[in-house]
Amino acid sequence: MNIPFVDLKAQYESIKSEIDSAISEVIAGSAFIGGPHVKAFERAFAEFCGVKHCIGVGNGTDALYIALKALGIGKGDEVITAANTFIATSEAITMTGARVVFVDINPVTYNIDVEKLEEKITSRTRAIVPVHLYGQPADMDPLLDIARSNNLKIVEDAAQAHGAIYRGRTVGSIGDMACFSFYPGKNLGAYGDAGAIVTDDDELALRARMTANHGRIDKYDHEMEGVNSRLDGLQAAILGVKLRHLPGWSEKRRENAYMYNKYLDGTGVVTPVEIDGVKPVYHLYVVMVKNGLRQELREYLKSKGISTGIHYPVALPNLKAYAYLNHGKDDFPEATTASQEILSLPMYPELEEEQIRYIAGAISEFVNS
Ligand SMILES: *Cc1c(COP(=O)(O)O)cnc(C)c1O
C-alpha cells in the first residue's frame, strides 16, 4: 500500500466544484488584491478565532514579522521562543532587529517548557512567541502569568494549530496577537503562500494592517515605511471555501490520531500526550522512537510504501544559522534529544482507518522483528 505523508489532491477532489467556482468568481471580478473576497475571509477567520480583527498577509513568516513590528519590537530587544519549531518563528524575530532567545521544550508535549522560561527573561525581553507545535496548544495559562508579571507581550505562533482549543479559548485569541500560515500543507491551506494576523486590539490591528501595506491607510498616504505583504483575492476565496470545512477536517484529524494511539499501543513507540483541557488539531502526528531506531524504522516504513517526516531534524539553537548565539551542545537537552527521536507519521483528514492499521501494523512488525 502506498501512503503519502499528506494528500492535498484527495482534499481538492472532495470540494472541487466549490473551489473551482470560487476561483472563477475572483477572476470574473478581477478582485486580485484586496477586494470583497479578502474582506469576507478576514471577517470569517476573525470570527472563527473569536477575535475582532484579522489582517490577511502574504505568508505566515511575514505575519510573525509584522505582528512583532506592530508591537514596536526591534533592535536592542529580546524575544523568547521555543527551541523546537520551524525556523520561520526565529527568523521573524531576527528580521525585526531583535535578538532571539531560545527556551528548551517539555519532552512530553514538545512545546516550550514554561518552567525554564523565567530564567531567560532579562531587562531587554519584550515578548514571548509560544508555538502551538503540531497542532497542540502550548500551556498558555502559566505563560500568561509570566507575561503579565514581567510586562511582556505574547504573540502566538499558531501556524500549525488553526482551530485548536485551550481551556475553552480558541488558539489565536489568547495572546496579544497571533499569527497563522496558510501554506498549502497546513490544516487550513491556500493554493500558494498566504498568512494572517489576528488580534482583539484595535490599535495593534491598524498598525499591522498599515505595516503589511507599505505603511499606509489611504492610497498614497504613507505614515511610515512598511512592507508589501498582502493576502490575494484568489487565496482568500479558496481559504473562504476551505474554512467552512475546517471544523469537520479537524475532527477527522483527531479521530485519526486516536486510532493511531489505539493501534500503536504496545509497540513501544511513544504516542502524543494531550495536556488537560485542550482540543488539539493534529497538524502532525508525532511519535518518539527510542534506542536509536528511528532511521531504521523510517527506512522500513519507506520499503512498505509509507512516507514519514521529521519535524524538526535539528533543534534551532543547534543550527549553523544560530552559531552566533554561542550555545553549548548541551544547552537544550530535551529539544536535542527530541530532534533525534521524533518521527511524523502520515496525517490528514482523508486518511482511512485501513491505512492507519497498515502503518501501525508495519511499525509492529519492525519492533517485533
Ligand atoms: C509554517 C510555519 C510558519 C511559517 O509560515 P509560512 O507561511 O510558511 O511563512 C511559521 N511557524 C510555524 C510553526 C510553521 O509551521
XYZ file of C-alpha atoms and ligand atoms in Angstrom:
384
model
C 0.000 0.000 0.000
C 1.305 3.493 -0.868
C 0.564 6.134 1.766
C 1.759 9.698 1.147
C 2.707 11.988 4.025
C -0.040 14.439 3.077
C -2.610 14.197 0.291
C -3.670 17.618 -0.960
C -5.205 16.137 -4.080
C -7.685 13.999 -2.129
C -8.894 17.138 -0.358
C -9.277 19.107 -3.592
C -11.262 16.252 -5.186
C -13.681 16.344 -2.247
C -14.514 20.063 -2.698
C -13.624 20.610 -6.365
C -16.831 22.280 -7.521
C -16.869 24.787 -4.635
C -13.209 25.680 -5.158
C -13.483 25.978 -8.936
C -16.459 28.299 -8.756
C -14.791 30.474 -6.093
C -11.723 30.846 -8.320
C -13.853 31.726 -11.366
C -15.668 34.377 -9.365
C -12.426 36.127 -8.367
C -11.170 36.138 -11.940
C -14.508 37.323 -13.347
C -14.470 40.213 -10.856
C -10.723 40.987 -11.283
C -10.545 41.096 -7.485
C -6.905 40.082 -7.310
C -5.508 42.240 -4.493
C -7.793 43.267 -1.642
C -11.468 43.373 -2.572
C -14.562 41.526 -1.385
C -13.053 38.026 -1.110
C -10.228 39.201 1.132
C -12.651 41.209 3.306
C -15.060 38.288 3.604
C -12.332 35.833 4.544
C -10.811 38.216 7.096
C -14.226 38.605 8.733
C -14.887 34.869 8.735
C -11.453 33.971 10.091
C -11.607 36.584 12.870
C -14.947 35.123 13.912
C -13.551 31.586 13.712
C -10.739 32.595 16.116
C -13.087 34.552 18.381
C -11.341 37.912 17.912
C -12.257 41.304 16.437
C -9.593 41.667 13.754
C -7.937 39.578 11.084
C -5.340 41.003 8.712
C -4.564 38.821 5.703
C -0.876 38.857 4.720
C 1.439 37.164 2.252
C 2.552 34.206 4.405
C 2.996 33.038 8.000
C 6.571 34.263 8.340
C 5.517 37.775 7.335
C 2.604 37.533 9.775
C 5.058 36.992 12.648
C 7.380 39.760 11.484
C 4.546 42.249 11.021
C 2.955 41.398 14.391
C 6.257 41.932 16.192
C 6.791 45.224 14.300
C 3.284 46.349 15.252
C 4.264 45.791 18.889
C 7.229 48.091 18.343
C 9.829 45.349 18.721
C 13.207 45.962 17.129
C 16.912 46.498 17.707
C 18.048 46.125 21.315
C 15.064 43.950 22.266
C 14.957 40.250 23.080
C 12.139 37.879 22.166
C 11.746 34.408 23.661
C 10.602 31.346 21.723
C 10.855 27.549 21.752
C 13.938 25.614 20.670
C 11.888 23.170 18.618
C 9.894 24.949 15.933
C 10.214 25.781 12.248
C 12.914 28.387 11.611
C 10.308 30.906 10.414
C 9.482 31.663 14.062
C 13.002 32.722 14.985
C 13.718 34.289 11.585
C 10.811 36.683 12.031
C 12.196 37.740 15.419
C 15.654 38.375 13.971
C 14.183 40.226 10.976
C 12.826 42.909 13.320
C 16.356 43.531 14.602
C 15.646 41.881 17.946
C 17.664 39.007 19.396
C 16.068 35.565 19.548
C 16.289 33.769 22.902
C 15.538 30.040 22.851
C 13.938 28.018 25.662
C 14.121 24.224 25.832
C 10.980 22.154 25.291
C 8.921 19.961 27.560
C 9.785 16.396 26.459
C 6.199 15.191 26.831
C 4.385 17.918 24.881
C 7.289 19.085 22.653
C 6.113 22.647 23.382
C 8.017 25.430 25.181
C 8.942 24.431 28.744
C 7.265 27.098 30.836
C 9.377 26.123 33.862
C 12.578 27.014 32.028
C 11.262 30.276 30.651
C 11.600 32.757 33.501
C 15.359 32.290 33.816
C 15.684 33.582 30.220
C 13.961 36.907 30.932
C 16.251 39.953 31.061
C 15.658 43.701 31.189
C 15.644 43.643 27.356
C 12.949 40.974 26.969
C 9.858 42.379 25.284
C 7.815 39.416 24.116
C 7.266 35.663 24.113
C 6.345 33.752 20.966
C 4.855 30.418 22.066
C 4.340 27.949 19.226
C 1.350 25.593 19.211
C 3.521 22.919 17.681
C 1.988 20.000 15.751
C -1.466 21.494 16.488
C -1.065 21.027 20.271
C -1.751 24.235 22.219
C 1.194 25.437 24.311
C 0.445 25.706 28.029
C -0.884 29.269 27.862
C -2.158 29.934 31.416
C 1.279 29.876 33.099
C 2.680 31.756 30.107
C 0.085 34.498 30.528
C 1.005 34.765 34.227
C 4.694 35.118 33.417
C 3.958 37.664 30.692
C 1.736 39.712 32.994
C 4.166 39.804 35.879
C 7.092 40.736 33.621
C 5.202 43.140 31.383
C 5.803 41.099 28.236
C 3.659 40.753 25.116
C 2.589 37.394 23.739
C 2.454 36.665 20.009
C 1.116 33.168 19.409
C 2.616 31.252 16.513
C -0.499 29.340 15.530
C 0.771 28.325 12.079
C 0.111 24.654 12.864
C -2.958 24.997 15.045
C -5.959 26.595 13.278
C -8.970 25.960 15.497
C -7.200 24.195 18.367
C -8.813 24.860 21.756
C -7.009 25.619 25.019
C -9.276 25.509 28.082
C -12.276 26.950 26.285
C -10.352 29.528 24.254
C -9.547 29.164 20.568
C -5.868 29.371 19.777
C -5.172 32.821 18.360
C -7.441 34.581 20.862
C -5.224 34.039 23.905
C -2.145 36.250 23.410
C -1.938 39.926 22.408
C -1.657 38.901 18.764
C -1.466 35.617 16.886
C -0.114 34.526 13.542
C -1.291 31.889 11.110
C 0.186 30.350 7.997
C -1.977 29.100 5.156
C 0.878 27.322 3.392
C -0.766 24.541 1.311
C 0.147 21.730 3.707
C -1.146 23.495 6.837
C -4.501 22.484 8.346
C -6.102 25.426 6.555
C -4.046 25.656 3.383
C -4.225 28.018 0.422
C -3.167 27.129 -3.135
C 0.019 29.138 -2.751
C 1.501 31.268 0.043
C -0.803 33.103 2.461
C -0.998 34.030 6.126
C -2.887 36.119 8.677
C -2.543 38.063 11.905
C -5.403 38.121 14.391
C -5.905 40.350 17.425
C -8.581 41.905 19.614
C -6.663 45.163 19.917
C -7.866 47.936 17.554
C -4.610 49.858 17.555
C -2.371 46.822 17.011
C -4.673 45.717 14.197
C -4.378 49.087 12.493
C -0.605 49.145 12.854
C -0.297 45.609 11.493
C -2.540 46.438 8.538
C -0.509 49.531 7.711
C 2.822 47.690 8.070
C 1.613 44.948 5.703
C 0.652 47.508 3.076
C 3.571 49.937 2.696
C 2.778 51.801 5.905
C -0.368 53.356 4.519
C -4.051 53.682 5.247
C -5.035 55.500 2.048
C -3.544 55.051 -1.364
C -0.542 57.406 -1.161
C -0.756 58.480 2.446
C 2.228 56.681 3.984
C 2.679 57.394 7.701
C 5.736 55.161 7.844
C 7.580 52.618 5.775
C 6.143 49.138 5.784
C 6.362 46.108 3.532
C 4.310 44.604 0.727
C 2.696 41.525 2.234
C -0.909 41.122 1.208
C -3.352 38.251 1.013
C -4.513 37.973 -2.585
C -8.090 37.532 -3.744
C -7.685 34.046 -5.188
C -6.144 32.688 -1.992
C -8.785 34.420 0.138
C -11.624 32.912 -1.911
C -10.071 29.430 -1.692
C -9.493 29.826 2.051
C -13.083 31.014 2.487
C -14.375 27.779 0.965
C -11.984 25.627 2.977
C -12.683 27.397 6.291
C -16.254 26.073 6.154
C -14.882 22.527 6.051
C -12.148 23.029 8.639
C -14.090 22.001 11.789
C -15.018 18.691 10.152
C -11.460 18.148 8.971
C -10.063 18.850 12.459
C -12.497 16.307 13.877
C -11.227 13.733 11.359
C -7.623 14.521 12.316
C -8.435 13.928 15.987
C -10.215 10.665 15.174
C -7.195 9.569 13.139
C -4.829 10.449 15.985
C -6.871 8.411 18.461
C -6.931 5.471 16.045
C -3.151 5.678 15.768
C -2.896 5.772 19.593
C -5.029 2.644 19.793
C -3.231 0.649 17.115
C 0.250 1.713 18.282
C -0.445 0.711 21.881
C 2.078 -1.913 22.923
C 4.544 -1.252 20.091
C 6.897 0.749 22.301
C 6.792 3.916 20.214
C 5.741 6.886 22.343
C 2.430 8.363 21.165
C 1.377 12.032 21.639
C 0.102 13.266 25.001
C -2.620 15.910 25.328
C -2.419 18.294 28.289
C -5.518 18.898 30.411
C -8.399 20.792 28.855
C -7.154 21.040 25.291
C -8.568 20.031 21.935
C -5.600 19.763 19.577
C -5.905 19.722 15.783
C -3.059 17.298 14.941
C -1.338 19.180 12.158
C 1.236 16.434 12.626
C 1.065 13.090 14.386
C 4.480 12.759 16.012
C 5.773 9.682 17.810
C 9.062 9.125 19.576
C 11.238 6.169 18.614
C 13.746 5.210 21.295
C 17.019 3.250 21.239
C 18.421 4.913 18.133
C 15.999 3.010 15.909
C 14.337 5.964 14.194
C 16.286 5.912 10.955
C 15.929 2.165 10.576
C 12.188 2.333 11.236
C 11.869 5.172 8.752
C 13.550 3.114 6.070
C 11.447 0.066 6.894
C 8.263 2.119 6.560
C 9.517 3.532 3.268
C 10.033 -0.001 1.978
C 6.358 -0.598 2.825
C 5.269 2.467 0.823
C 4.743 4.676 3.899
C 6.106 8.251 3.790
C 7.194 9.886 7.043
C 8.748 13.207 8.086
C 10.859 14.702 10.886
C 9.770 17.983 12.473
C 12.472 19.006 13.006
C 15.731 17.098 12.483
C 17.916 19.762 14.150
C 16.800 21.874 17.125
C 17.055 25.536 16.122
C 19.833 26.534 18.586
C 21.979 23.710 17.147
C 21.697 25.018 13.575
C 24.610 26.713 11.872
C 22.322 29.712 11.376
C 22.412 30.252 15.155
C 26.093 29.503 15.775
C 26.478 33.223 16.526
C 24.477 32.743 19.734
C 27.320 30.522 21.011
C 25.162 27.866 22.631
C 26.817 24.752 24.030
C 25.657 21.453 22.622
C 24.041 20.511 25.945
C 22.156 23.757 26.474
C 18.882 22.375 25.073
C 18.922 18.712 26.109
C 15.226 17.968 25.549
C 14.976 19.657 22.163
C 18.198 17.954 21.094
C 17.010 14.501 22.196
C 13.627 15.046 20.570
C 15.248 16.045 17.288
C 16.957 12.632 17.243
C 13.903 10.531 18.166
C 10.764 12.134 16.758
C 9.021 10.771 13.698
C 5.962 12.242 11.997
C 3.556 9.660 10.563
C 1.132 10.410 7.710
C -1.684 12.651 8.956
C -4.543 14.253 7.056
C -8.334 14.219 7.358
C -8.785 11.882 4.388
C -6.592 9.163 5.918
C -8.620 5.937 6.295
C -8.711 3.539 9.235
C -7.400 0.792 6.952
C -4.320 2.909 6.164
C -3.694 3.679 9.844
C -3.961 -0.027 10.642
C -1.488 -0.785 7.875
C 1.009 1.800 9.197
C 0.677 0.623 12.800
C 0.972 -2.965 11.603
C 4.224 -2.156 9.808
C 5.601 -0.476 12.946
C 4.608 -3.509 14.980
C 6.348 -5.848 12.512
C 9.508 -3.734 12.715
C 9.510 -3.697 16.507
C 8.967 -7.449 16.738
C 11.485 -8.411 14.066
C 4.675 27.083 8.520
C 5.141 27.744 9.739
C 5.498 29.106 9.767
C 5.690 29.933 8.538
O 4.636 30.006 7.679
P 4.876 30.316 6.119
O 3.504 30.578 5.638
O 5.486 29.106 5.515
O 5.756 31.501 6.018
C 5.801 29.682 10.991
N 5.789 28.968 12.124
C 5.486 27.653 12.138
C 5.476 26.925 13.438
C 5.163 26.995 10.943
O 4.872 25.690 10.970
